[in-house]
CSV table of C-alpha atoms in Angstrom, one decimal:
chain,number,residue,atom,x,y,z
A,262,UNK,CA,34.7,86.9,77.6
A,263,UNK,CA,35.1,83.2,78.5
A,264,UNK,CA,38.4,81.6,79.5
A,265,UNK,CA,40.5,81.2,76.4
A,266,UNK,CA,41.3,77.6,77.3
A,267,UNK,CA,37.7,76.4,77.2
A,268,UNK,CA,37.1,74.6,73.9
A,269,UNK,CA,34.2,73.3,71.9
A,270,UNK,CA,33.6,69.9,70.5
A,271,UNK,CA,36.2,70.6,67.7
A,272,UNK,CA,38.8,71.8,70.2
A,273,UNK,CA,38.4,75.5,69.3
A,274,UNK,CA,38.8,77.9,72.2
A,275,UNK,CA,36.4,80.7,72.9
A,276,UNK,CA,38.8,83.2,71.4
A,277,UNK,CA,39.0,81.2,68.1
A,278,UNK,CA,35.2,81.0,68.0
A,279,UNK,CA,34.9,84.7,68.6
A,280,UNK,CA,37.4,85.5,65.9
A,281,UNK,CA,35.5,83.3,63.4
A,282,UNK,CA,32.4,85.2,64.3
A,283,UNK,CA,34.1,88.5,63.7
A,284,UNK,CA,35.5,87.3,60.3
A,285,UNK,CA,32.0,86.0,59.3
A,286,UNK,CA,30.4,89.3,60.3
A,287,UNK,CA,32.9,91.5,58.4
A,288,UNK,CA,33.7,89.3,55.4
A,289,UNK,CA,30.8,86.9,55.2
A,290,UNK,CA,30.5,83.2,56.0
A,291,UNK,CA,30.4,80.2,53.7
A,292,UNK,CA,33.0,78.5,51.6
A,293,UNK,CA,36.7,79.5,51.7
A,294,UNK,CA,38.8,79.7,48.5
A,295,UNK,CA,42.5,79.3,47.6
A,296,UNK,CA,44.3,82.1,45.9
A,297,UNK,CA,44.4,80.0,42.7
A,298,UNK,CA,40.6,79.7,42.7
A,299,UNK,CA,40.1,83.4,43.3
A,300,UNK,CA,42.4,84.3,40.5
A,301,UNK,CA,40.6,82.0,38.1
A,302,UNK,CA,37.2,83.5,39.0
A,303,UNK,CA,38.5,87.0,38.4
A,304,UNK,CA,40.4,86.1,35.3
A,305,UNK,CA,43.8,87.5,36.4
A,306,UNK,CA,47.3,86.1,36.4
A,307,UNK,CA,49.3,85.2,39.5
A,308,UNK,CA,51.9,87.9,39.3
A,309,UNK,CA,49.4,90.7,39.1
A,310,UNK,CA,47.1,89.4,41.8
A,311,UNK,CA,50.0,88.9,44.2
A,312,UNK,CA,51.2,92.5,43.4
A,313,UNK,CA,47.7,93.8,44.3
A,314,UNK,CA,47.5,91.7,47.4
A,315,UNK,CA,50.9,93.0,48.6
A,316,UNK,CA,49.6,96.6,47.9
A,317,UNK,CA,46.8,95.9,50.3
A,318,UNK,CA,49.5,95.1,52.9
A,319,UNK,CA,49.1,91.4,53.5
A,320,UNK,CA,51.6,88.5,52.9
A,321,UNK,CA,51.2,86.1,50.1
A,322,UNK,CA,48.9,83.2,50.7
A,323,UNK,CA,50.6,79.8,50.2
A,324,UNK,CA,49.3,77.6,47.3
A,325,UNK,CA,46.4,75.4,48.2
A,326,UNK,CA,45.5,77.2,51.5
A,327,UNK,CA,41.8,78.0,51.7
A,328,UNK,CA,42.0,81.4,53.4
A,329,UNK,CA,40.1,83.7,51.1
A,330,UNK,CA,36.4,84.6,51.5
A,331,UNK,CA,33.6,85.3,48.9
A,332,UNK,CA,34.2,89.0,49.7
A,333,UNK,CA,37.9,88.7,48.7
A,334,UNK,CA,36.9,86.9,45.4
A,335,UNK,CA,34.3,89.6,44.6
A,336,UNK,CA,36.8,92.4,45.3
A,337,UNK,CA,39.4,91.0,43.0
A,338,UNK,CA,36.7,90.4,40.3
A,339,UNK,CA,35.7,94.1,40.6
A,340,UNK,CA,39.3,95.3,40.3
A,341,UNK,CA,39.8,93.0,37.3
A,342,UNK,CA,36.8,94.6,35.7
A,343,UNK,CA,38.3,98.0,36.1
A,344,UNK,CA,41.5,96.7,34.6
A,345,UNK,CA,39.7,95.4,31.6
A,346,UNK,CA,37.9,98.8,31.3
A,347,UNK,CA,41.2,100.4,30.7
A,348,UNK,CA,42.6,101.5,34.0
A,349,UNK,CA,46.4,101.0,34.1
A,350,UNK,CA,48.0,98.3,36.3
A,351,UNK,CA,50.2,100.9,38.1
A,352,UNK,CA,47.3,103.2,38.8
A,353,UNK,CA,45.1,100.4,40.2
A,354,UNK,CA,48.0,99.2,42.5
A,355,UNK,CA,48.8,102.7,43.7
A,356,UNK,CA,45.2,103.6,44.4
A,357,UNK,CA,44.7,100.2,46.2
A,358,UNK,CA,47.8,100.8,48.3
A,359,UNK,CA,46.7,104.3,49.3
A,360,UNK,CA,43.2,103.3,50.1
A,361,UNK,CA,44.4,100.3,52.1
A,362,UNK,CA,46.8,102.4,54.2
A,363,UNK,CA,43.9,104.8,55.0
A,364,UNK,CA,41.6,101.9,55.9
A,365,UNK,CA,44.3,100.4,58.1
A,366,UNK,CA,44.6,103.7,60.1
A,367,UNK,CA,40.8,103.8,60.4
A,368,UNK,CA,40.7,100.2,61.6
A,369,UNK,CA,43.4,100.9,64.2
A,370,UNK,CA,41.4,104.0,65.4
A,371,UNK,CA,38.2,102.0,65.7
A,372,UNK,CA,39.7,99.1,67.6
A,373,UNK,CA,41.6,101.4,69.9
A,374,UNK,CA,38.5,103.2,70.9
A,375,UNK,CA,37.7,101.7,74.2
A,376,UNK,CA,33.9,101.7,74.0
A,377,UNK,CA,33.8,100.1,70.6
A,378,UNK,CA,36.5,97.6,71.4
A,379,UNK,CA,34.8,96.7,74.8
A,380,UNK,CA,31.6,95.7,72.9
A,381,UNK,CA,33.6,93.6,70.4
A,382,UNK,CA,35.7,91.9,73.0
A,383,UNK,CA,32.6,91.1,75.1
A,384,UNK,CA,31.1,89.1,72.2
A,385,UNK,CA,30.8,85.4,72.2
A,386,UNK,CA,29.3,82.9,69.8
A,387,UNK,CA,25.9,83.3,71.4
A,388,UNK,CA,26.0,87.1,71.6
A,389,UNK,CA,28.3,88.3,68.9
A,390,UNK,CA,25.6,89.4,66.6
A,391,UNK,CA,24.1,91.7,69.2
A,392,UNK,CA,27.4,93.1,70.3
A,393,UNK,CA,29.2,93.5,67.0
A,394,UNK,CA,26.5,94.8,64.8
A,395,UNK,CA,27.5,98.5,65.6
A,396,UNK,CA,30.9,97.8,64.1
A,397,UNK,CA,29.4,96.4,60.9
A,398,UNK,CA,27.7,99.8,60.3
A,399,UNK,CA,31.1,101.3,59.6
A,400,UNK,CA,30.9,99.7,56.2
A,401,UNK,CA,28.1,102.0,55.0
A,402,UNK,CA,29.7,105.0,56.9
A,403,UNK,CA,33.1,104.4,55.2
A,404,UNK,CA,31.4,104.2,51.8
A,405,UNK,CA,29.7,107.5,52.4
A,406,UNK,CA,32.9,109.1,53.6
A,407,UNK,CA,34.9,107.9,50.6
A,408,UNK,CA,32.3,109.3,48.2
A,409,UNK,CA,32.2,112.6,50.1
A,410,UNK,CA,36.0,112.8,50.0
A,411,UNK,CA,36.0,111.9,46.3
A,412,UNK,CA,33.6,114.8,45.6
A,413,UNK,CA,35.8,117.2,47.6
A,414,UNK,CA,38.9,116.0,45.7
A,415,UNK,CA,37.1,116.6,42.4
A,416,UNK,CA,36.1,120.1,43.5
A,417,UNK,CA,39.6,120.9,44.6
A,418,UNK,CA,41.1,119.8,41.3
A,419,UNK,CA,38.5,121.6,39.3
A,420,UNK,CA,39.0,124.7,41.3
A,421,UNK,CA,42.8,124.5,40.9
A,422,UNK,CA,42.5,125.4,37.2
A,423,UNK,CA,40.0,128.3,37.6
A,424,UNK,CA,39.6,128.4,33.8
A,425,UNK,CA,36.4,129.6,32.2
A,426,UNK,CA,34.5,129.3,35.4
A,427,UNK,CA,31.9,132.0,36.4
A,428,UNK,CA,32.5,132.0,40.2
A,429,UNK,CA,31.8,135.0,42.4
A,430,UNK,CA,34.8,137.0,43.7
A,431,UNK,CA,35.4,136.9,47.4
A,432,UNK,CA,38.1,137.8,49.9
A,433,UNK,CA,39.5,134.7,51.5
A,434,UNK,CA,41.5,134.9,54.8
A,435,UNK,CA,43.5,132.5,56.8
A,436,UNK,CA,44.7,133.2,60.4
A,437,UNK,CA,46.7,130.9,62.6
A,438,UNK,CA,48.2,130.9,66.0
A,439,UNK,CA,51.9,131.8,66.1
A,440,UNK,CA,54.2,128.9,67.3
A,441,UNK,CA,51.3,126.5,68.0
A,442,UNK,CA,53.3,123.4,67.2
A,443,UNK,CA,55.9,124.2,69.8
A,444,UNK,CA,53.4,125.3,72.3
A,445,UNK,CA,51.4,122.1,72.0
A,446,UNK,CA,54.5,120.2,73.0
A,447,UNK,CA,55.3,122.4,76.0
A,448,UNK,CA,52.0,123.4,77.6
A,449,UNK,CA,49.6,121.1,79.5
A,450,UNK,CA,46.5,119.9,77.6
A,451,UNK,CA,44.2,122.2,79.6
A,452,UNK,CA,46.3,125.2,78.7
A,453,UNK,CA,46.3,124.3,75.0
A,454,UNK,CA,42.5,123.8,75.1
A,455,UNK,CA,42.0,127.2,76.7
A,456,UNK,CA,44.3,128.8,74.1
A,457,UNK,CA,42.5,127.3,71.1
A,458,UNK,CA,39.1,128.1,72.8
A,459,UNK,CA,40.1,131.7,73.1
A,460,UNK,CA,41.2,131.8,69.5
A,461,UNK,CA,38.0,130.2,68.3
A,462,UNK,CA,35.8,132.5,70.3
A,463,UNK,CA,37.5,135.8,69.3
A,464,UNK,CA,37.7,134.8,65.7
A,465,UNK,CA,34.0,133.8,65.5
A,466,UNK,CA,33.0,137.2,67.0
A,467,UNK,CA,35.3,139.3,64.9
A,468,UNK,CA,34.4,137.7,61.6
A,469,UNK,CA,30.7,137.9,62.3
A,470,UNK,CA,30.9,141.5,63.5
A,471,UNK,CA,32.8,142.4,60.3
A,472,UNK,CA,30.1,140.9,58.1
A,473,UNK,CA,32.3,137.9,57.1
A,474,UNK,CA,31.7,134.2,57.3
A,475,UNK,CA,33.8,131.6,59.2
A,476,UNK,CA,34.2,128.8,56.8
A,477,UNK,CA,35.9,126.4,59.2
A,478,UNK,CA,38.2,126.1,62.1
A,479,UNK,CA,41.3,123.9,61.4
A,480,UNK,CA,43.0,123.2,64.7
A,481,UNK,CA,45.1,126.3,65.2
A,482,UNK,CA,43.8,128.1,62.1
A,483,UNK,CA,40.6,129.7,60.8
A,484,UNK,CA,39.5,130.1,57.2
A,485,UNK,CA,37.0,133.0,56.6
A,486,UNK,CA,35.6,134.9,53.7
A,487,UNK,CA,34.2,138.4,53.1
A,488,UNK,CA,32.4,140.0,50.3
A,489,UNK,CA,34.7,143.0,50.0
A,490,UNK,CA,38.4,143.6,50.3
A,491,UNK,CA,37.9,146.4,52.8
A,492,UNK,CA,35.7,144.1,55.0
A,493,UNK,CA,38.3,141.4,55.0
A,494,UNK,CA,41.0,143.9,55.9
A,495,UNK,CA,39.0,145.2,58.8
A,496,UNK,CA,38.4,141.7,60.0
A,497,UNK,CA,42.1,140.8,59.8
A,498,UNK,CA,43.4,143.9,61.5
A,499,UNK,CA,40.8,143.7,64.3
A,500,UNK,CA,41.4,140.1,64.9
A,501,UNK,CA,45.2,140.6,65.0
A,502,UNK,CA,44.8,143.6,67.5
A,503,UNK,CA,42.3,141.7,69.7
A,504,UNK,CA,44.5,138.7,70.1
A,505,UNK,CA,47.7,140.7,70.4
A,506,UNK,CA,46.1,142.4,73.4
A,507,UNK,CA,46.0,139.0,75.0
A,508,UNK,CA,49.7,138.5,74.9
A,509,UNK,CA,50.1,139.6,78.5
A,510,UNK,CA,47.8,136.8,79.4
A,511,UNK,CA,50.0,134.3,77.6
A,512,UNK,CA,48.4,134.3,74.1
A,513,UNK,CA,51.2,134.0,71.5
A,514,UNK,CA,49.5,136.2,68.9
A,515,UNK,CA,48.5,135.4,65.3
A,516,UNK,CA,49.4,136.1,61.7
A,517,UNK,CA,46.9,136.5,58.8
A,518,UNK,CA,46.9,136.1,55.0
A,519,UNK,CA,44.3,137.7,52.7
A,520,UNK,CA,43.7,137.1,49.0
A,521,UNK,CA,41.0,138.1,46.5
A,522,UNK,CA,39.6,136.2,43.6
A,523,UNK,CA,37.0,133.8,42.2
A,524,UNK,CA,35.8,131.2,44.7
A,525,UNK,CA,33.7,128.1,44.3
A,526,UNK,CA,31.5,127.5,47.4
A,527,UNK,CA,30.1,124.0,47.9
A,528,UNK,CA,28.8,122.1,51.0
A,529,UNK,CA,30.0,124.8,53.4
A,530,UNK,CA,33.6,124.9,52.1
A,531,UNK,CA,35.4,127.1,49.6
A,532,UNK,CA,37.7,126.1,46.7
A,533,UNK,CA,39.9,127.8,44.2
A,534,UNK,CA,43.4,129.1,43.6
A,535,UNK,CA,42.6,132.1,45.8
A,536,UNK,CA,42.2,129.8,48.8
A,537,UNK,CA,45.6,128.3,48.1
A,538,UNK,CA,47.1,131.8,47.8
A,539,UNK,CA,45.6,132.9,51.2
A,540,UNK,CA,47.1,129.8,52.8
A,541,UNK,CA,50.5,130.5,51.4
A,542,UNK,CA,50.4,134.1,52.5
A,543,UNK,CA,49.7,133.3,56.1
A,544,UNK,CA,52.5,130.8,56.1
A,545,UNK,CA,54.8,133.5,54.8
A,546,UNK,CA,53.6,136.2,57.3
A,547,UNK,CA,55.6,137.1,60.4
A,548,UNK,CA,54.0,136.9,63.8
A,549,UNK,CA,51.6,139.8,64.4
A,550,UNK,CA,51.4,140.8,60.7
A,551,UNK,CA,48.9,140.7,57.9
A,552,UNK,CA,50.0,139.9,54.4
A,553,UNK,CA,47.7,140.5,51.4
A,554,UNK,CA,47.8,139.8,47.7
A,555,UNK,CA,48.3,142.4,45.0
A,556,UNK,CA,44.5,142.6,44.2
A,557,UNK,CA,43.6,143.5,47.8
A,558,UNK,CA,46.4,146.0,48.1
A,559,UNK,CA,45.1,147.7,44.9
A,560,UNK,CA,41.5,147.7,46.1
A,561,UNK,CA,42.3,149.4,49.4
A,562,UNK,CA,44.9,151.8,48.1
A,563,UNK,CA,42.5,154.7,48.2
A,564,UNK,CA,40.9,153.7,51.5
A,565,UNK,CA,42.0,156.1,54.2
A,566,UNK,CA,41.6,153.4,56.9
A,567,UNK,CA,44.4,151.2,55.6
A,568,UNK,CA,48.0,151.4,54.5
A,569,UNK,CA,49.9,148.8,52.5
A,570,UNK,CA,53.6,148.4,51.9
A,571,UNK,CA,55.0,146.3,49.1
A,572,UNK,CA,57.5,143.7,50.1
A,573,UNK,CA,59.9,141.8,48.0
A,574,UNK,CA,58.4,139.1,45.8
A,575,UNK,CA,58.7,135.6,47.2
A,576,UNK,CA,58.4,132.2,45.7
A,577,UNK,CA,55.4,130.5,47.2
A,578,UNK,CA,54.9,126.7,46.9
A,579,UNK,CA,52.8,125.9,43.8
A,580,UNK,CA,52.4,129.5,42.9
A,581,UNK,CA,55.8,130.7,41.7
A,582,UNK,CA,57.0,134.2,42.6
A,583,UNK,CA,54.2,136.3,44.2
A,584,UNK,CA,54.3,140.0,45.1
A,585,UNK,CA,53.5,140.4,48.8
A,586,UNK,CA,52.1,143.4,50.6
A,587,UNK,CA,52.0,144.2,54.3
A,588,UNK,CA,48.7,145.6,55.6
A,589,UNK,CA,48.3,147.9,58.6
A,590,UNK,CA,46.0,150.6,59.8
A,591,UNK,CA,46.7,154.0,58.4
A,592,UNK,CA,48.2,156.6,60.7
A,593,UNK,CA,45.7,159.0,62.2
């Protein structure tokens, strides 16, 4: 980038010219507007528009200052249309605040990424279009991601009711590494990577060998499904035993939670109350143990390979009091 002190005919430094180019690229060029003009175009009052602007996270713009772009005017006009369509003021402000906070984190991540930022910082008036175009593509990417996440949220909320829905019953299991948070603060990065890699490798093999499906790895945890309760129990106990055997090599062990019930499968993920129950069960399990819900305990009660023991009911977040059962292999 050129020396910041070098200016153009209007006295603008190269940094100022570069920033204008970035603003034009991201928000569009052309005329600038005052806050009063933008409010008038959108048909909203000063108090509400300022409340919305603060929710985005920016200070109020002084009267008469031409600082807003056509993109700002269009955004306020669109929000005003939602308001007129019946969306409440508080809802609009809260959603705007939440979305803006998320976008701020994404913006920080993008500008902190050295390769992206190096391209942007290397841009000048003459070359900014070539260098900064990759950053502009984040607009369409973010639009896609927001729509994908909205769909996922709808699926989760629909699945949370579970009413009158003809979904197939599956066993859902969660397994996680014991004490991972503390370990991640104590061990070197290479050791943590090796630990998680071992967990991922063993989990993938055991689930596949047991006829189940690994839905996703979530850092120090795995979510898997199986078509039968017995199959899920076999996977859980084998997984626990395999990784328990690694304790001498420094592996901390795992805990597992299993639940049975209707599951909605979409886009490679699973949804439904049973997923939430399995998650709560693994959180309640002690290191090296497998906890199962009442349905699975009943299903395998006559299976000579397994033994279950009822534990005291516990209040699980979002589920009320739930009867827990400890699962182990039956004595020979």
